[in-house]
C-alpha positions as semicolon CSV with decimal commas, in nm:
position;residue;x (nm);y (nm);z (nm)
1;X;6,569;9,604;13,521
2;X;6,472;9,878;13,284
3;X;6,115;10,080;13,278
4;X;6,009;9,888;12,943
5;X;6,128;9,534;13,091
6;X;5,928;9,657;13,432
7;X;5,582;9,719;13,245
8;X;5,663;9,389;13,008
9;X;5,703;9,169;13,325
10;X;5,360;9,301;13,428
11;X;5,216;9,190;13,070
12;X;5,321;8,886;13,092
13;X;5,180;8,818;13,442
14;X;4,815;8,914;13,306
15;X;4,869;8,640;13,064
16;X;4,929;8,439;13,335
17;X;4,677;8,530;13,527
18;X;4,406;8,536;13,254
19;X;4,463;8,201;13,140
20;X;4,531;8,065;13,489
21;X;4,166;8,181;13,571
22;X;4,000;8,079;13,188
23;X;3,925;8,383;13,082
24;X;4,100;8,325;12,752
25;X;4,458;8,266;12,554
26;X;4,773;8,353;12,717
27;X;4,805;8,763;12,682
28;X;4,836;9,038;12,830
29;X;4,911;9,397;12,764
30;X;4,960;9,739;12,938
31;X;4,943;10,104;12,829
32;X;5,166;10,312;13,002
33;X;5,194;10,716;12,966
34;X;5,433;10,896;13,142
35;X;5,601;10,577;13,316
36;X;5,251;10,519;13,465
37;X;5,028;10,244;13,382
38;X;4,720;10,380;13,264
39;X;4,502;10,057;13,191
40;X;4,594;9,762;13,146
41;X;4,397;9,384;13,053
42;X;4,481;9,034;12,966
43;X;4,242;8,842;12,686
44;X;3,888;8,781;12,795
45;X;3,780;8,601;12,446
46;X;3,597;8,279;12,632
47;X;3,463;8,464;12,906
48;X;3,312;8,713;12,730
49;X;3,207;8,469;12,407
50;X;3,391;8,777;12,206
51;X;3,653;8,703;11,975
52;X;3,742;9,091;11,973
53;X;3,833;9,067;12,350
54;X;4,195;9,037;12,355
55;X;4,389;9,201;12,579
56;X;4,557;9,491;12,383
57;X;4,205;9,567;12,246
58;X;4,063;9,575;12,621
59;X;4,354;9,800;12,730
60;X;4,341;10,009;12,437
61;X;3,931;10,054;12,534
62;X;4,011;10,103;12,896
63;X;4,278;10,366;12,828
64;X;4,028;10,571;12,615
65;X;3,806;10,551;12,903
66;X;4,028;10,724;13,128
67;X;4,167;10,937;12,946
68;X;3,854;11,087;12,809
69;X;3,986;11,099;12,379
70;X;3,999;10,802;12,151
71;X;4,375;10,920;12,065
72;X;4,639;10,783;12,305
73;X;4,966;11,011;12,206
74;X;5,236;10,939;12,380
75;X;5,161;10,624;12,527
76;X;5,351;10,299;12,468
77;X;5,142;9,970;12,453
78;X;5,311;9,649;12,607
79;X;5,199;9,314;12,479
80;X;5,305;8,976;12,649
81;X;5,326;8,856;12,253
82;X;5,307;9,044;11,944
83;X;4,980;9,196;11,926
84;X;4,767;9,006;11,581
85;X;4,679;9,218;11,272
86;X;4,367;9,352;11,489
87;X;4,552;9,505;11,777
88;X;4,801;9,619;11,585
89;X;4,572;9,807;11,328
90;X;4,390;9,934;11,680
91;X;4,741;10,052;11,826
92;X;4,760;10,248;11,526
93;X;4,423;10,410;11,551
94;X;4,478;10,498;11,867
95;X;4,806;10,703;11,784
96;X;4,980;10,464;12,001
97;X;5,367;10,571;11,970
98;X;5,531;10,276;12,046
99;X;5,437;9,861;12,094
100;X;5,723;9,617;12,309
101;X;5,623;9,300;12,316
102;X;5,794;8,976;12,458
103;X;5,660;8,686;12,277
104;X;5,655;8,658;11,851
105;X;5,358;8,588;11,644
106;X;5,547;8,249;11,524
107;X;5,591;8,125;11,877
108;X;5,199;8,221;11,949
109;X;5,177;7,998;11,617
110;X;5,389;7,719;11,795
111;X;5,140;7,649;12,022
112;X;4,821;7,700;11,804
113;X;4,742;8,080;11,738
114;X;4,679;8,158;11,384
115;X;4,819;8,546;11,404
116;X;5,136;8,443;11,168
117;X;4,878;8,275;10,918
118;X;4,626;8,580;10,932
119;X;4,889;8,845;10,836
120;X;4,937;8,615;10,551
121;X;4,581;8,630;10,460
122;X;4,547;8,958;10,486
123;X;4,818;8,997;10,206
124;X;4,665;8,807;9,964
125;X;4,389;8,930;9,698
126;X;4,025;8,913;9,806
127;X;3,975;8,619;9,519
128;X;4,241;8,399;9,710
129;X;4,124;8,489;10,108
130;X;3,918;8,213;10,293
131;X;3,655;8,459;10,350
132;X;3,523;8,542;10,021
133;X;3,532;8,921;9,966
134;X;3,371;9,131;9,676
135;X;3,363;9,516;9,639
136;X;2,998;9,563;9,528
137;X;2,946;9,984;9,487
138;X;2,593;10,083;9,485
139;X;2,407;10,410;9,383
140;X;2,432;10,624;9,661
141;X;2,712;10,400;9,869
142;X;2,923;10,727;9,859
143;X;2,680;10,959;10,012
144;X;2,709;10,887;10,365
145;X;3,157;10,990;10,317
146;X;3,072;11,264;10,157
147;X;2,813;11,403;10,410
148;X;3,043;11,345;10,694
149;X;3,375;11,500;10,487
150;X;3,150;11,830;10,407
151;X;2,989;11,854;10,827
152;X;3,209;12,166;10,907
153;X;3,123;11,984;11,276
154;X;3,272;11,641;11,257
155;X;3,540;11,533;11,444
156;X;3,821;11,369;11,257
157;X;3,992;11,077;11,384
């Protein structure tokens, strides 16, 4: 067994062992830097009441943690399924290099996850979404981005 089949095995035991205890759906997912696991979760949606709580988003806040820097270069996320249009847009943030994943989004949708349907949505214009959407500028609404792009003190991300 290769290193990426190794650290996908162990994804898809969280999900096991997540949803064996009720903590939430079926997932599970682990960062790993280095060949070393650096954090790793499985989803925690009903036991936390926090439809954010899914398990690449826990590992992804666990790894930051750690390693002290909201960046995670170099690290490769592993996902028992293929992480939803919110993981994967936090992999991204994070600089994540590289996702492996076992399960796909339309077998998630086989059994009743709506990740196939919400990459959909979010490909459709904000008239035709099922949450309405309307881009409403305001005097001023740019003032705050333009503060922050001229502080010779930020830090970009």
């Amino acid at each position: 067994m290769n290193s990426d089949d190794v650290f996908l095995t162990r994804a898809i035991e969280l999900a096991r062992l997540g949803s064996e205890a009720g903590e939430g759906g079926p997932f599970g997912a682990v960062i790993v830097r280095d060949g070393r696991i650096v954090a790793e979760s499985w989803n925690r949606v009903v036991a936390c009441h926090d439809p954010t709580a899914h398990a690449e988003i826990s590992a992804i806040r666990s790894a930051c943690a750690q390693q002290g820097n909201f960046h995670l270069t170099g690290c490769t996320l592993y996902a028992s399924s293929e992480p939803c249009p919110m993981c994967l847009a936090a992999a991204y943030w994070a600089r994540i290099e590289r996702v492996v994943f076992a399960n796909s989004r339309s077998e998630a949708a086989a059994i009743g996850f709506c990740d196939d349907a919400l990459y959909g949505e979010l490909n459709r214009p904000f008239a035709e979404r099922r949450i309405a959407m309307e881009h409403r500028p305001l005097p001023g609404a740019l003032a705050p981005l333009i503060a922050w792009s001229e502080n010779p003190t930020r830090v970009a991300y």
